[in-house]
mmCIF file of C-alpha atoms and ligand atoms in Angstrom:
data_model
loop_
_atom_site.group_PDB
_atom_site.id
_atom_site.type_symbol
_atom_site.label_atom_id
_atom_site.label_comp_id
_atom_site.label_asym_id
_atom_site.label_seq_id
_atom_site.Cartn_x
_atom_site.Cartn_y
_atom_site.Cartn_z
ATOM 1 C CA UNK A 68 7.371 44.870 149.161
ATOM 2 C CA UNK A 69 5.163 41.866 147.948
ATOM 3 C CA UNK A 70 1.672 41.355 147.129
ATOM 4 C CA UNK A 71 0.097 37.970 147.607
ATOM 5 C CA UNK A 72 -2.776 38.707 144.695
ATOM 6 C CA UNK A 73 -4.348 34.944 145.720
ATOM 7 C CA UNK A 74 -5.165 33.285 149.082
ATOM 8 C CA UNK A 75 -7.526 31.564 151.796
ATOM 9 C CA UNK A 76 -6.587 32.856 154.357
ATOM 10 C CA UNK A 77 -10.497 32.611 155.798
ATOM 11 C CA UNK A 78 -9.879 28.973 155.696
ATOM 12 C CA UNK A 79 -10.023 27.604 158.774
ATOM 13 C CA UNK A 80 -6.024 26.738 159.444
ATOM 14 C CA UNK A 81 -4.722 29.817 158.314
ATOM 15 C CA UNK A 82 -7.940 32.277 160.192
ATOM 16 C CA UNK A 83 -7.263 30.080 163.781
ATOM 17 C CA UNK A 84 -3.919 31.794 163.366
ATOM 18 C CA UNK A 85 -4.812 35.056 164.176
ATOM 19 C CA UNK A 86 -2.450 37.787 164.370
ATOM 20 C CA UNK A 87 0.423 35.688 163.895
ATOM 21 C CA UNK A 88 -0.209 34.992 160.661
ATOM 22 C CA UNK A 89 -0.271 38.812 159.529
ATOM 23 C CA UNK A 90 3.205 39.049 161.936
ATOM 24 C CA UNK A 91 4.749 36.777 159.751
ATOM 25 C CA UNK A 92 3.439 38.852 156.722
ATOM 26 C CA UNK A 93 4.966 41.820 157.661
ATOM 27 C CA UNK A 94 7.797 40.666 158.702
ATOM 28 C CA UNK A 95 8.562 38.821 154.886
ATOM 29 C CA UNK A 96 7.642 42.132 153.571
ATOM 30 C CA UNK A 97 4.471 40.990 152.284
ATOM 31 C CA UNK A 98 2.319 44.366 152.604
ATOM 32 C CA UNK A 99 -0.904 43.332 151.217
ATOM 33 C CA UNK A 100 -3.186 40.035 150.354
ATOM 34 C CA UNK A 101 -6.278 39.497 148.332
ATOM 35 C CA UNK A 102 -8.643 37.269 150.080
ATOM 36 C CA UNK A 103 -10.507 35.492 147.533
ATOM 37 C CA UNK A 104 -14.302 34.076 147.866
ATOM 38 C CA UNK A 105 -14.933 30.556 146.854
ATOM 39 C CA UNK A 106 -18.611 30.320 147.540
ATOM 40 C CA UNK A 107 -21.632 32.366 149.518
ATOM 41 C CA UNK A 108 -21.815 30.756 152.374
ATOM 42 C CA UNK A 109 -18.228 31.774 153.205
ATOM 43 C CA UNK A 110 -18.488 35.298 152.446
ATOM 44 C CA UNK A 111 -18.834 36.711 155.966
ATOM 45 C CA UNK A 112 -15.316 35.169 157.014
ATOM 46 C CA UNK A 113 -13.658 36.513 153.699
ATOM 47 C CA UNK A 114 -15.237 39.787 154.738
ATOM 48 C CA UNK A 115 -14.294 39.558 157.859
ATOM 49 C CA UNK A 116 -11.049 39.209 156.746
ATOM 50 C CA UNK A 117 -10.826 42.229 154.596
ATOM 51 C CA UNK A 118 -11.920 44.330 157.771
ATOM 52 C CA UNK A 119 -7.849 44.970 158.258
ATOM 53 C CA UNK A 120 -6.915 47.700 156.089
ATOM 54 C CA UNK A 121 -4.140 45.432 154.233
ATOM 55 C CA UNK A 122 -6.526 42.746 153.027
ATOM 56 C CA UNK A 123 -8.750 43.336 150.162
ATOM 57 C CA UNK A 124 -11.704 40.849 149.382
ATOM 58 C CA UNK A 125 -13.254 39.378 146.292
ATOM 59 C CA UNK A 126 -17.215 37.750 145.388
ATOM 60 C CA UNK A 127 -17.664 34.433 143.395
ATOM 61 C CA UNK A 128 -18.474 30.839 143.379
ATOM 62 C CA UNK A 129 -15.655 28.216 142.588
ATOM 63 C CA UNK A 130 -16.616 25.884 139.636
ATOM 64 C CA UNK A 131 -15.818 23.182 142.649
ATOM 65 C CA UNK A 132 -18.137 23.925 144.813
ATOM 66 C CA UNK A 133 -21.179 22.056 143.675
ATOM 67 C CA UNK A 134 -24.078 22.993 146.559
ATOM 68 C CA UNK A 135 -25.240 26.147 148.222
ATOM 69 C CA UNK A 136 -26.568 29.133 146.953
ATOM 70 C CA UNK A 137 -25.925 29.722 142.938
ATOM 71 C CA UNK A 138 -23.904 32.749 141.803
ATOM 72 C CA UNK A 139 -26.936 34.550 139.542
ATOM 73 C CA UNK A 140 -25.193 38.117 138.062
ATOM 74 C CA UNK A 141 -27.753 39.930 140.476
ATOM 75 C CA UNK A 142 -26.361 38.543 143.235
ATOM 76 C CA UNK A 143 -22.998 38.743 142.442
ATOM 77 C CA UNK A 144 -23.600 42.303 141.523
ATOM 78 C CA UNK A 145 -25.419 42.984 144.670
ATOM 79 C CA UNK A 146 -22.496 41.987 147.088
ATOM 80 C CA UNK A 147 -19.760 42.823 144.655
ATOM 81 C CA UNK A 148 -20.923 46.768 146.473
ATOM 82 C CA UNK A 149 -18.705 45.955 149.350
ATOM 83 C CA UNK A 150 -15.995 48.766 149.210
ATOM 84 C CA UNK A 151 -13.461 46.000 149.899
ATOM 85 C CA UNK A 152 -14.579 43.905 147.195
ATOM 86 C CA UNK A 153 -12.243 44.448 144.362
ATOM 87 C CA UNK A 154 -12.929 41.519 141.985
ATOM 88 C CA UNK A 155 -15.323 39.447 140.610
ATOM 89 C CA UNK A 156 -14.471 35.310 141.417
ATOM 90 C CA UNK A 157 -12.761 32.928 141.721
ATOM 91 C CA UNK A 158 -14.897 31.631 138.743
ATOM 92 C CA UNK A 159 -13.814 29.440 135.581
ATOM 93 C CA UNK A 160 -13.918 25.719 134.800
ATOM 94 C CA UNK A 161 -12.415 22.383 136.231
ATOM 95 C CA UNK A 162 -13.108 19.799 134.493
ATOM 96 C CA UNK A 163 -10.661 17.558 136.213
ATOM 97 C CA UNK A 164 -12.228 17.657 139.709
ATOM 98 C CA UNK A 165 -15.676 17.762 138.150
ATOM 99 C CA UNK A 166 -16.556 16.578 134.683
ATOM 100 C CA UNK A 167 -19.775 15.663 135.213
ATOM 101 C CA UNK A 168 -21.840 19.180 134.743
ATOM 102 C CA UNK A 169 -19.504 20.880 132.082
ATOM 103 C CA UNK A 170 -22.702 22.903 131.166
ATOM 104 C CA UNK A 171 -23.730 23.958 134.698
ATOM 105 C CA UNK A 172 -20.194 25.070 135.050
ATOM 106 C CA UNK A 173 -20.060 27.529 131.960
ATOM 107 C CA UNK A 174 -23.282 28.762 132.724
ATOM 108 C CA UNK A 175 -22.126 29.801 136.064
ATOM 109 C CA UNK A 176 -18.443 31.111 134.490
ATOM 110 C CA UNK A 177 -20.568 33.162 132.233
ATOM 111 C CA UNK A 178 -22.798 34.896 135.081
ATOM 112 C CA UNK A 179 -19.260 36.287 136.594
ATOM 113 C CA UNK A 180 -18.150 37.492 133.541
ATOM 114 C CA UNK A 181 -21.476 39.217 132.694
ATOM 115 C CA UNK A 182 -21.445 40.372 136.466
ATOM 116 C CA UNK A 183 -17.623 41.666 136.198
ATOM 117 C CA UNK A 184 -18.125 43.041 133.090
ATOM 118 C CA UNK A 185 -21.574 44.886 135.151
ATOM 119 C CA UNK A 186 -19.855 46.131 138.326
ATOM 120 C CA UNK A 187 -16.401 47.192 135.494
ATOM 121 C CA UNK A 188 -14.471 45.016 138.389
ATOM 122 C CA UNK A 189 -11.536 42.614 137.382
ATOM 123 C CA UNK A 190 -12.237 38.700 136.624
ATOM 124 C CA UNK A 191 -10.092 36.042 138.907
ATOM 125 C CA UNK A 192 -10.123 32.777 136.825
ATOM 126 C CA UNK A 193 -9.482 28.882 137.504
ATOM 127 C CA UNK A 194 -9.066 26.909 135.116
ATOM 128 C CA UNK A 195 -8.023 23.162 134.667
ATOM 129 C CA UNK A 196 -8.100 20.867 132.277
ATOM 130 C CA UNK A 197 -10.580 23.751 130.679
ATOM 131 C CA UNK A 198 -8.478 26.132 128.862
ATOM 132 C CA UNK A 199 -9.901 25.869 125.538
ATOM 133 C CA UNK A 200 -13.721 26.591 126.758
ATOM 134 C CA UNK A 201 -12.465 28.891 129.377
ATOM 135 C CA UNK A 202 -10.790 30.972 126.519
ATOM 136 C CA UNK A 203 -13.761 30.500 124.305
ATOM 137 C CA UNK A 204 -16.112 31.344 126.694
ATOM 138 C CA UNK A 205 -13.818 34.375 127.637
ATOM 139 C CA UNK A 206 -14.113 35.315 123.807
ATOM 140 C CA UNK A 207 -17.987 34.894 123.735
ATOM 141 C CA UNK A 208 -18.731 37.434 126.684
ATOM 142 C CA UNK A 209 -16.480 39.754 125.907
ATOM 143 C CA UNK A 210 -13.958 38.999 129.349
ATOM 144 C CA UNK A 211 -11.855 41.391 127.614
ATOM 145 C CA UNK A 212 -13.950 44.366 128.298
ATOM 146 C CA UNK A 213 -13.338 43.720 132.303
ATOM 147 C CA UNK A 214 -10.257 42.098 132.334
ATOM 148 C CA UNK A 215 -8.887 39.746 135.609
ATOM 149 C CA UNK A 216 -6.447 37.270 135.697
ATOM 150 C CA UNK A 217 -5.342 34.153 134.888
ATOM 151 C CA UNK A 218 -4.967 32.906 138.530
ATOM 152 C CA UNK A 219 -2.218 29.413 139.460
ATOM 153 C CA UNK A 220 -1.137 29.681 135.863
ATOM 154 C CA UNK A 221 -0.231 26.102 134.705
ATOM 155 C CA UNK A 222 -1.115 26.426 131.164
ATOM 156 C CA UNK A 223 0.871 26.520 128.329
ATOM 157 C CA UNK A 224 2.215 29.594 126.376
ATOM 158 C CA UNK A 225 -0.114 29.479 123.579
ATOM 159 C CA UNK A 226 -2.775 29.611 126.554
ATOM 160 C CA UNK A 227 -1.112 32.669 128.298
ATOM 161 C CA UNK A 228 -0.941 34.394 125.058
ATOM 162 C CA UNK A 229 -4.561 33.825 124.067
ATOM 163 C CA UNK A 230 -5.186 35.660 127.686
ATOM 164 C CA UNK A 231 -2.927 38.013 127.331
ATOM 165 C CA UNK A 232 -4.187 38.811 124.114
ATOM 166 C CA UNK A 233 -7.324 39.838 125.944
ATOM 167 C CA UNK A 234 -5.851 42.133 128.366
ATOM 168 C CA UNK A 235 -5.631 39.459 131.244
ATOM 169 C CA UNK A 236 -2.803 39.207 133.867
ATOM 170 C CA UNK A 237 -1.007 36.042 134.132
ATOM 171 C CA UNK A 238 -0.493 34.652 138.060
ATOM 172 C CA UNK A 239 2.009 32.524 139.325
ATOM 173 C CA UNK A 240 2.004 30.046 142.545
ATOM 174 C CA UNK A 241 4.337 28.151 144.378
ATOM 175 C CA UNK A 242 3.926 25.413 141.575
ATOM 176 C CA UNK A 243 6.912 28.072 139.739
ATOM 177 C CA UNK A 244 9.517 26.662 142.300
ATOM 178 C CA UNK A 245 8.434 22.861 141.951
ATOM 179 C CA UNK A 246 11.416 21.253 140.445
ATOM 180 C CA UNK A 247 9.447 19.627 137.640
ATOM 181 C CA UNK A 248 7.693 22.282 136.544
ATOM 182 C CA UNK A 249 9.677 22.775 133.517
ATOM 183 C CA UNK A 250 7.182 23.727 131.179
ATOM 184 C CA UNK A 251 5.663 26.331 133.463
ATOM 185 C CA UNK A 252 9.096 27.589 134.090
ATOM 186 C CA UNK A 253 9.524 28.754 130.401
ATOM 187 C CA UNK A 254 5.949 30.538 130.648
ATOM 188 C CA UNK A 255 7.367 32.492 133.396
ATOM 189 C CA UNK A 256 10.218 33.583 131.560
ATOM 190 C CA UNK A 257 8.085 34.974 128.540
ATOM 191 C CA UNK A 258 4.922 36.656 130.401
ATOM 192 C CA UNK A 259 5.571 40.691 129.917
ATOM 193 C CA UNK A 260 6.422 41.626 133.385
ATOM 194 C CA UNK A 261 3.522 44.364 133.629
ATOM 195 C CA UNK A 262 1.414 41.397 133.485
ATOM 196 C CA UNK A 263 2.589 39.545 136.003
ATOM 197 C CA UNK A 264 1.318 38.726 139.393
ATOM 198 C CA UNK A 265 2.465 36.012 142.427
ATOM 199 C CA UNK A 266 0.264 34.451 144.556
ATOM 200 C CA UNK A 267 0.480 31.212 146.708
ATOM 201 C CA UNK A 268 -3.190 29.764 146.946
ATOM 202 C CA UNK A 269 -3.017 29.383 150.377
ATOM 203 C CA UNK A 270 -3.400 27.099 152.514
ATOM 204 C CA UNK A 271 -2.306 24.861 149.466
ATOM 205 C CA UNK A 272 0.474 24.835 147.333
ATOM 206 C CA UNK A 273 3.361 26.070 149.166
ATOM 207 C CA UNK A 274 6.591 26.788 147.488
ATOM 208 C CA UNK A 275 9.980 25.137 147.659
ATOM 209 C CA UNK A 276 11.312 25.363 150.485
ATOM 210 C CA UNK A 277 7.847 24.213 152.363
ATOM 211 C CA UNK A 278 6.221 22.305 149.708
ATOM 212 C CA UNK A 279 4.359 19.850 151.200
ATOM 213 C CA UNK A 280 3.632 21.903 154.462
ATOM 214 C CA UNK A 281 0.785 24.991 155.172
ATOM 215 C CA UNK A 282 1.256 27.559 152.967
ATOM 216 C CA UNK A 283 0.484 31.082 153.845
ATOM 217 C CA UNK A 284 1.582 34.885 152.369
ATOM 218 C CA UNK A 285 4.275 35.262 154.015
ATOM 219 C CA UNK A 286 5.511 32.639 151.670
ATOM 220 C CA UNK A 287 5.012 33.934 148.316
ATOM 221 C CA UNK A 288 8.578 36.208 148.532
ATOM 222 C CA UNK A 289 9.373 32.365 147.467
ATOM 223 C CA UNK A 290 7.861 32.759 143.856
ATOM 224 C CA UNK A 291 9.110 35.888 143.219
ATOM 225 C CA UNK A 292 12.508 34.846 144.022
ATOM 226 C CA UNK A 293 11.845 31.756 141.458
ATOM 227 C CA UNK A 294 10.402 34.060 138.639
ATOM 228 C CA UNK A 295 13.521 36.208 139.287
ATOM 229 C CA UNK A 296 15.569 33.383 138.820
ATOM 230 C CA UNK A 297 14.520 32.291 135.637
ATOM 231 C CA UNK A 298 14.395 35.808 134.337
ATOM 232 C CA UNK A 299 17.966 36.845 135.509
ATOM 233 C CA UNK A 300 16.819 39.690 137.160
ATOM 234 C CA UNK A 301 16.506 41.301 140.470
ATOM 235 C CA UNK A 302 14.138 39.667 143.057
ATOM 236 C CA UNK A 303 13.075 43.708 143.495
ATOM 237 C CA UNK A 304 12.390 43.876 139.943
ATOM 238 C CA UNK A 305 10.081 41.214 139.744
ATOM 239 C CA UNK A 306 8.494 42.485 143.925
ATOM 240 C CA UNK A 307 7.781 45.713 142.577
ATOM 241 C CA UNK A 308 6.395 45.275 138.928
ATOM 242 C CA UNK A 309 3.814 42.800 140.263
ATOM 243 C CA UNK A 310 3.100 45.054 142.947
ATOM 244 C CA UNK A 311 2.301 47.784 141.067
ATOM 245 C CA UNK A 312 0.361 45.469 138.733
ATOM 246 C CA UNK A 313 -1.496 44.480 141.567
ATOM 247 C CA UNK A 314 -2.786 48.239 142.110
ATOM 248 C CA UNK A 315 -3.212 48.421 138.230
ATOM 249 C CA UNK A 316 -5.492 45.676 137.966
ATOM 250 C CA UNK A 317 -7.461 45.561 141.061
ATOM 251 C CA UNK A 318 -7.746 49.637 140.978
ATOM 252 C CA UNK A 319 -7.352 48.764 144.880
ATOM 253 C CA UNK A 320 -6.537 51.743 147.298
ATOM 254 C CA UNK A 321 -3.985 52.068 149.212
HETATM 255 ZN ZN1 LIG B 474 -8.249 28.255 141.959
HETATM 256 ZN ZN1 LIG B 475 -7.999 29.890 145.042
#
Protein backbone atom coordinates (compact mmCIF):
# COMPACT_ATOMS: atom_id res chain seq x y z
CA UNK A 1 0.00 0.00 0.00
CA UNK A 2 1.39 3.47 -1.17
CA UNK A 3 0.45 6.94 -0.75
CA UNK A 4 1.30 9.47 -3.41
CA UNK A 5 1.29 12.60 -0.68
CA UNK A 6 2.01 15.09 -3.99
CA UNK A 7 0.39 15.35 -7.46
CA UNK A 8 -1.56 17.17 -10.43
CA UNK A 9 -3.47 15.02 -11.34
CA UNK A 10 -6.23 18.01 -12.26
CA UNK A 11 -3.76 18.94 -14.84
CA UNK A 12 -5.02 18.59 -17.95
CA UNK A 13 -2.93 15.27 -19.29
CA UNK A 14 -3.32 13.31 -16.38
CA UNK A 15 -7.57 14.51 -15.71
CA UNK A 16 -8.27 13.61 -19.82
CA UNK A 17 -7.30 10.20 -18.52
CA UNK A 18 -10.15 9.43 -16.68
CA UNK A 19 -10.66 6.26 -15.01
CA UNK A 20 -7.69 4.77 -16.36
CA UNK A 21 -5.53 6.64 -14.58
CA UNK A 22 -7.03 5.57 -11.05
CA UNK A 23 -6.96 1.70 -12.77
CA UNK A 24 -3.47 1.97 -12.98
CA UNK A 25 -3.38 3.27 -9.31
CA UNK A 26 -4.92 0.49 -7.93
CA UNK A 27 -3.49 -1.83 -9.66
CA UNK A 28 0.41 -0.52 -8.39
CA UNK A 29 -1.12 -0.60 -5.04
CA UNK A 30 -1.24 3.00 -4.77
CA UNK A 31 -4.48 3.42 -2.43
CA UNK A 32 -4.62 7.05 -2.00
CA UNK A 33 -3.32 10.59 -3.63
CA UNK A 34 -3.27 14.12 -2.41
CA UNK A 35 -4.31 16.46 -5.07
CA UNK A 36 -2.59 19.59 -4.46
CA UNK A 37 -3.90 23.30 -5.47
CA UNK A 38 -1.54 25.55 -7.25
CA UNK A 39 -3.71 28.58 -7.66
CA UNK A 40 -7.68 29.74 -7.37
CA UNK A 41 -8.68 29.59 -10.50
CA UNK A 42 -7.99 25.84 -10.57
CA UNK A 43 -9.67 24.93 -7.50
CA UNK A 44 -12.92 23.52 -8.91
CA UNK A 45 -10.92 20.76 -10.96
CA UNK A 46 -8.73 19.89 -7.81
CA UNK A 47 -12.08 19.63 -6.08
CA UNK A 48 -13.48 17.89 -8.47
CA UNK A 49 -10.92 15.59 -8.15
CA UNK A 50 -11.17 14.92 -4.51
CA UNK A 51 -14.97 14.00 -5.13
CA UNK A 52 -13.59 10.09 -5.27
CA UNK A 53 -13.30 8.93 -1.86
CA UNK A 54 -9.40 8.03 -2.38
CA UNK A 55 -8.28 11.53 -3.32
CA UNK A 56 -7.91 14.15 -0.77
CA UNK A 57 -7.47 17.92 -1.83
CA UNK A 58 -5.42 20.83 -0.64
CA UNK A 59 -5.90 25.17 -0.93
CA UNK A 60 -2.94 27.51 -1.90
CA UNK A 61 -1.26 29.62 -4.41
CA UNK A 62 2.18 28.48 -5.93
CA UNK A 63 4.93 31.18 -5.49
CA UNK A 64 4.96 30.57 -9.57
CA UNK A 65 1.97 31.57 -10.39
CA UNK A 66 2.24 35.29 -10.75
CA UNK A 67 -1.62 36.47 -11.89
CA UNK A 68 -5.09 35.70 -10.71
CA UNK A 69 -6.67 36.08 -7.60
CA UNK A 70 -4.10 36.61 -4.44
CA UNK A 71 -4.10 34.06 -1.61
CA UNK A 72 -5.21 36.70 1.45
CA UNK A 73 -5.44 34.28 4.92
CA UNK A 74 -9.33 34.99 4.71
CA UNK A 75 -9.60 33.44 1.72
CA UNK A 76 -7.50 30.72 2.20
CA UNK A 77 -9.27 30.15 5.43
CA UNK A 78 -12.60 30.42 3.85
CA UNK A 79 -12.10 27.51 1.27
CA UNK A 80 -9.64 25.62 3.38
CA UNK A 81 -13.67 24.48 5.03
CA UNK A 82 -13.93 21.95 2.31
CA UNK A 83 -14.09 18.57 4.25
CA UNK A 84 -11.65 17.24 1.62
CA UNK A 85 -9.27 19.91 2.07
CA UNK A 86 -6.59 18.61 4.27
CA UNK A 87 -3.72 21.12 3.86
CA UNK A 88 -2.85 24.44 3.48
CA UNK A 89 -0.56 25.06 -0.10
CA UNK A 90 1.48 24.42 -2.13
CA UNK A 91 3.07 27.74 -0.86
CA UNK A 92 6.91 28.70 -0.31
CA UNK A 93 9.50 30.50 -2.43
CA UNK A 94 11.26 30.04 -5.91
CA UNK A 95 13.52 32.22 -6.52
CA UNK A 96 14.94 30.43 -9.47
CA UNK A 97 11.84 30.60 -11.73
CA UNK A 98 11.04 34.03 -10.35
CA UNK A 99 13.51 36.38 -8.74
CA UNK A 100 12.07 39.34 -9.56
CA UNK A 101 9.30 39.89 -6.58
CA UNK A 102 11.21 38.08 -3.66
CA UNK A 103 9.02 40.34 -1.37
CA UNK A 104 5.62 39.66 -3.00
CA UNK A 105 6.54 36.07 -2.67
CA UNK A 106 7.18 36.00 1.23
CA UNK A 107 4.35 38.04 1.79
CA UNK A 108 2.19 35.55 0.15
CA UNK A 109 4.31 32.38 1.94
CA UNK A 110 3.50 34.14 5.12
CA UNK A 111 -0.46 34.46 4.53
CA UNK A 112 -0.44 30.37 4.25
CA UNK A 113 1.39 29.94 7.16
CA UNK A 114 -0.74 32.41 9.20
CA UNK A 115 -3.82 30.70 7.41
CA UNK A 116 -2.46 26.99 8.28
CA UNK A 117 -1.51 27.90 11.46
CA UNK A 118 -5.64 29.47 11.57
CA UNK A 119 -7.52 26.47 10.15
CA UNK A 120 -4.57 24.00 12.66
CA UNK A 121 -4.20 22.25 8.97
CA UNK A 122 -0.69 20.99 7.75
CA UNK A 123 1.70 23.38 5.51
CA UNK A 124 2.85 21.83 1.89
CA UNK A 125 6.05 23.81 0.99
CA UNK A 126 8.18 24.56 -2.32
CA UNK A 127 11.06 25.75 -2.10
CA UNK A 128 14.04 26.47 -4.55
CA UNK A 129 16.85 28.21 -4.53
CA UNK A 130 14.97 29.74 -1.20
CA UNK A 131 15.83 27.59 1.64
CA UNK A 132 17.39 30.00 3.85
CA UNK A 133 14.26 32.61 3.76
CA UNK A 134 11.89 29.77 3.52
CA UNK A 135 13.37 28.45 6.88
CA UNK A 136 13.57 31.91 8.27
CA UNK A 137 10.36 32.83 7.37
CA UNK A 138 9.17 29.36 8.74
CA UNK A 139 10.94 30.49 12.09
CA UNK A 140 9.27 34.02 12.09
CA UNK A 141 5.53 32.70 11.91
CA UNK A 142 5.83 30.11 13.97
CA UNK A 143 5.33 27.11 10.88
CA UNK A 144 6.13 24.93 13.67
CA UNK A 145 2.92 25.35 15.46
CA UNK A 146 1.03 23.77 12.18
CA UNK A 147 3.50 21.74 10.80
CA UNK A 148 3.44 20.41 6.76
CA UNK A 149 6.04 19.25 4.76
CA UNK A 150 8.92 19.79 3.02
CA UNK A 151 7.49 18.77 -0.43
CA UNK A 152 10.29 17.46 -3.75
CA UNK A 153 12.99 17.60 -1.14
CA UNK A 154 16.26 18.60 -2.96
CA UNK A 155 17.90 20.39 -0.22
CA UNK A 156 20.67 19.57 1.69
CA UNK A 157 20.83 17.84 5.17
CA UNK A 158 21.52 20.81 7.17
CA UNK A 159 18.19 22.07 5.37
CA UNK A 160 16.14 18.88 6.25
CA UNK A 161 17.32 19.11 9.73
CA UNK A 162 16.45 22.77 10.24
CA UNK A 163 12.76 21.41 9.08
CA UNK A 164 12.77 18.66 10.87
CA UNK A 165 13.74 20.48 13.76
CA UNK A 166 10.39 22.18 13.42
CA UNK A 167 8.25 19.23 13.30
CA UNK A 168 8.06 19.15 9.37
CA UNK A 169 7.95 15.96 7.19
CA UNK A 170 10.51 15.56 4.62
CA UNK A 171 9.04 14.39 0.87
CA UNK A 172 10.72 12.65 -1.70
CA UNK A 173 10.08 12.58 -5.71
CA UNK A 174 11.17 10.71 -8.49
CA UNK A 175 14.34 13.05 -8.48
CA UNK A 176 15.50 10.04 -5.49
CA UNK A 177 15.98 7.52 -8.45
CA UNK A 178 17.85 10.05 -10.86
CA UNK A 179 21.25 8.60 -11.16
CA UNK A 180 22.99 11.85 -10.26
CA UNK A 181 21.28 12.68 -7.48
CA UNK A 182 23.94 11.76 -5.15
CA UNK A 183 23.64 14.30 -2.69
CA UNK A 184 19.90 13.84 -2.31
CA UNK A 185 20.51 10.19 -2.06
CA UNK A 186 22.42 10.57 1.31
CA UNK A 187 19.43 12.87 2.64
CA UNK A 188 17.26 9.99 2.05
CA UNK A 189 19.25 7.71 3.93
CA UNK A 190 19.31 9.98 7.15
CA UNK A 191 15.55 11.44 7.27
CA UNK A 192 13.86 9.46 10.46
CA UNK A 193 11.52 7.23 8.67
CA UNK A 194 8.32 8.57 10.65
CA UNK A 195 9.06 11.60 8.76
CA UNK A 196 9.10 10.49 5.61
CA UNK A 197 6.76 10.80 2.75
CA UNK A 198 6.95 9.88 -1.38
CA UNK A 199 5.37 11.69 -3.83
CA UNK A 200 5.96 12.07 -7.66
CA UNK A 201 4.79 15.72 -8.63
CA UNK A 202 2.89 14.60 -11.30
CA UNK A 203 2.64 15.13 -14.39
CA UNK A 204 6.44 16.06 -13.96
CA UNK A 205 9.23 14.37 -12.67
CA UNK A 206 8.80 10.81 -13.24
CA UNK A 207 11.10 8.29 -11.77
CA UNK A 208 13.65 5.97 -13.29
CA UNK A 209 12.38 3.81 -15.17
CA UNK A 210 10.08 6.63 -17.08
CA UNK A 211 12.07 9.64 -16.50
CA UNK A 212 11.58 11.72 -19.18
CA UNK A 213 7.93 10.48 -19.92
CA UNK A 214 4.26 11.49 -18.02
CA UNK A 215 4.44 10.80 -14.67
CA UNK A 216 1.45 9.79 -12.70
CA UNK A 217 0.76 7.84 -9.02
CA UNK A 218 0.85 4.84 -10.06
CA UNK A 219 4.49 5.57 -10.40
CA UNK A 220 5.65 6.58 -7.11
CA UNK A 221 6.00 2.56 -5.86
CA UNK A 222 9.30 3.72 -7.93
CA UNK A 223 10.63 6.05 -5.04
CA UNK A 224 9.87 3.96 -2.44
CA UNK A 225 11.67 1.18 -3.96
CA UNK A 226 14.76 3.79 -4.35
CA UNK A 227 14.52 5.05 -0.65
CA UNK A 228 14.44 1.32 0.24
CA UNK A 229 17.40 0.81 -1.59
CA UNK A 230 19.55 3.18 -0.10
CA UNK A 231 18.29 2.33 3.33
CA UNK A 232 18.75 -1.53 3.03
CA UNK A 233 15.47 -2.19 4.00
CA UNK A 234 12.26 -3.63 2.89
CA UNK A 235 10.34 -1.80 0.07
CA UNK A 236 7.19 -2.61 2.73
CA UNK A 237 9.03 -0.93 5.36
CA UNK A 238 9.53 2.17 3.73
CA UNK A 239 5.30 1.67 1.85
CA UNK A 240 3.95 1.46 5.14
CA UNK A 241 5.85 4.02 7.45
CA UNK A 242 5.11 6.77 4.91
CA UNK A 243 1.73 5.63 4.71
CA UNK A 244 0.96 5.86 8.03
CA UNK A 245 2.81 9.20 8.11
CA UNK A 246 0.62 10.26 5.55
CA UNK A 247 -2.54 9.72 7.95
CA UNK A 248 -0.37 11.28 10.80
CA UNK A 249 0.23 14.40 9.16
CA UNK A 250 -2.69 15.13 7.06
CA UNK A 251 -5.13 13.81 10.06
CA UNK A 252 -6.93 12.54 6.70
CA UNK A 253 -9.79 9.89 7.11
CA UNK A 254 -9.92 6.94 5.85
ZN1 LIG B 1 6.30 22.29 -5.94
ZN1 LIG C 1 3.51 20.43 -6.92
Amino acid sequence: MYIDSHCHIDFPDLSAQGDALFERMAAAGVTHALCVGVNFENLPRVLSMAERANVFASVGVHPEHTEGEEATVERLLELAIHPKVVAIGETGLDYYWHKDRPEWQRERFRNHIRAARASDKPLIIHTRDAAEDTIRLMREEGADQCGGVMHCFTETQDVADAALELGFYISFSGIVTFKNAVALKEVAKRVPLERLLIETDSPYLAPVPYRGKTNEPSYVPHVAAEIARLRDLPVEVVAQASTDNFFRLFRAAH
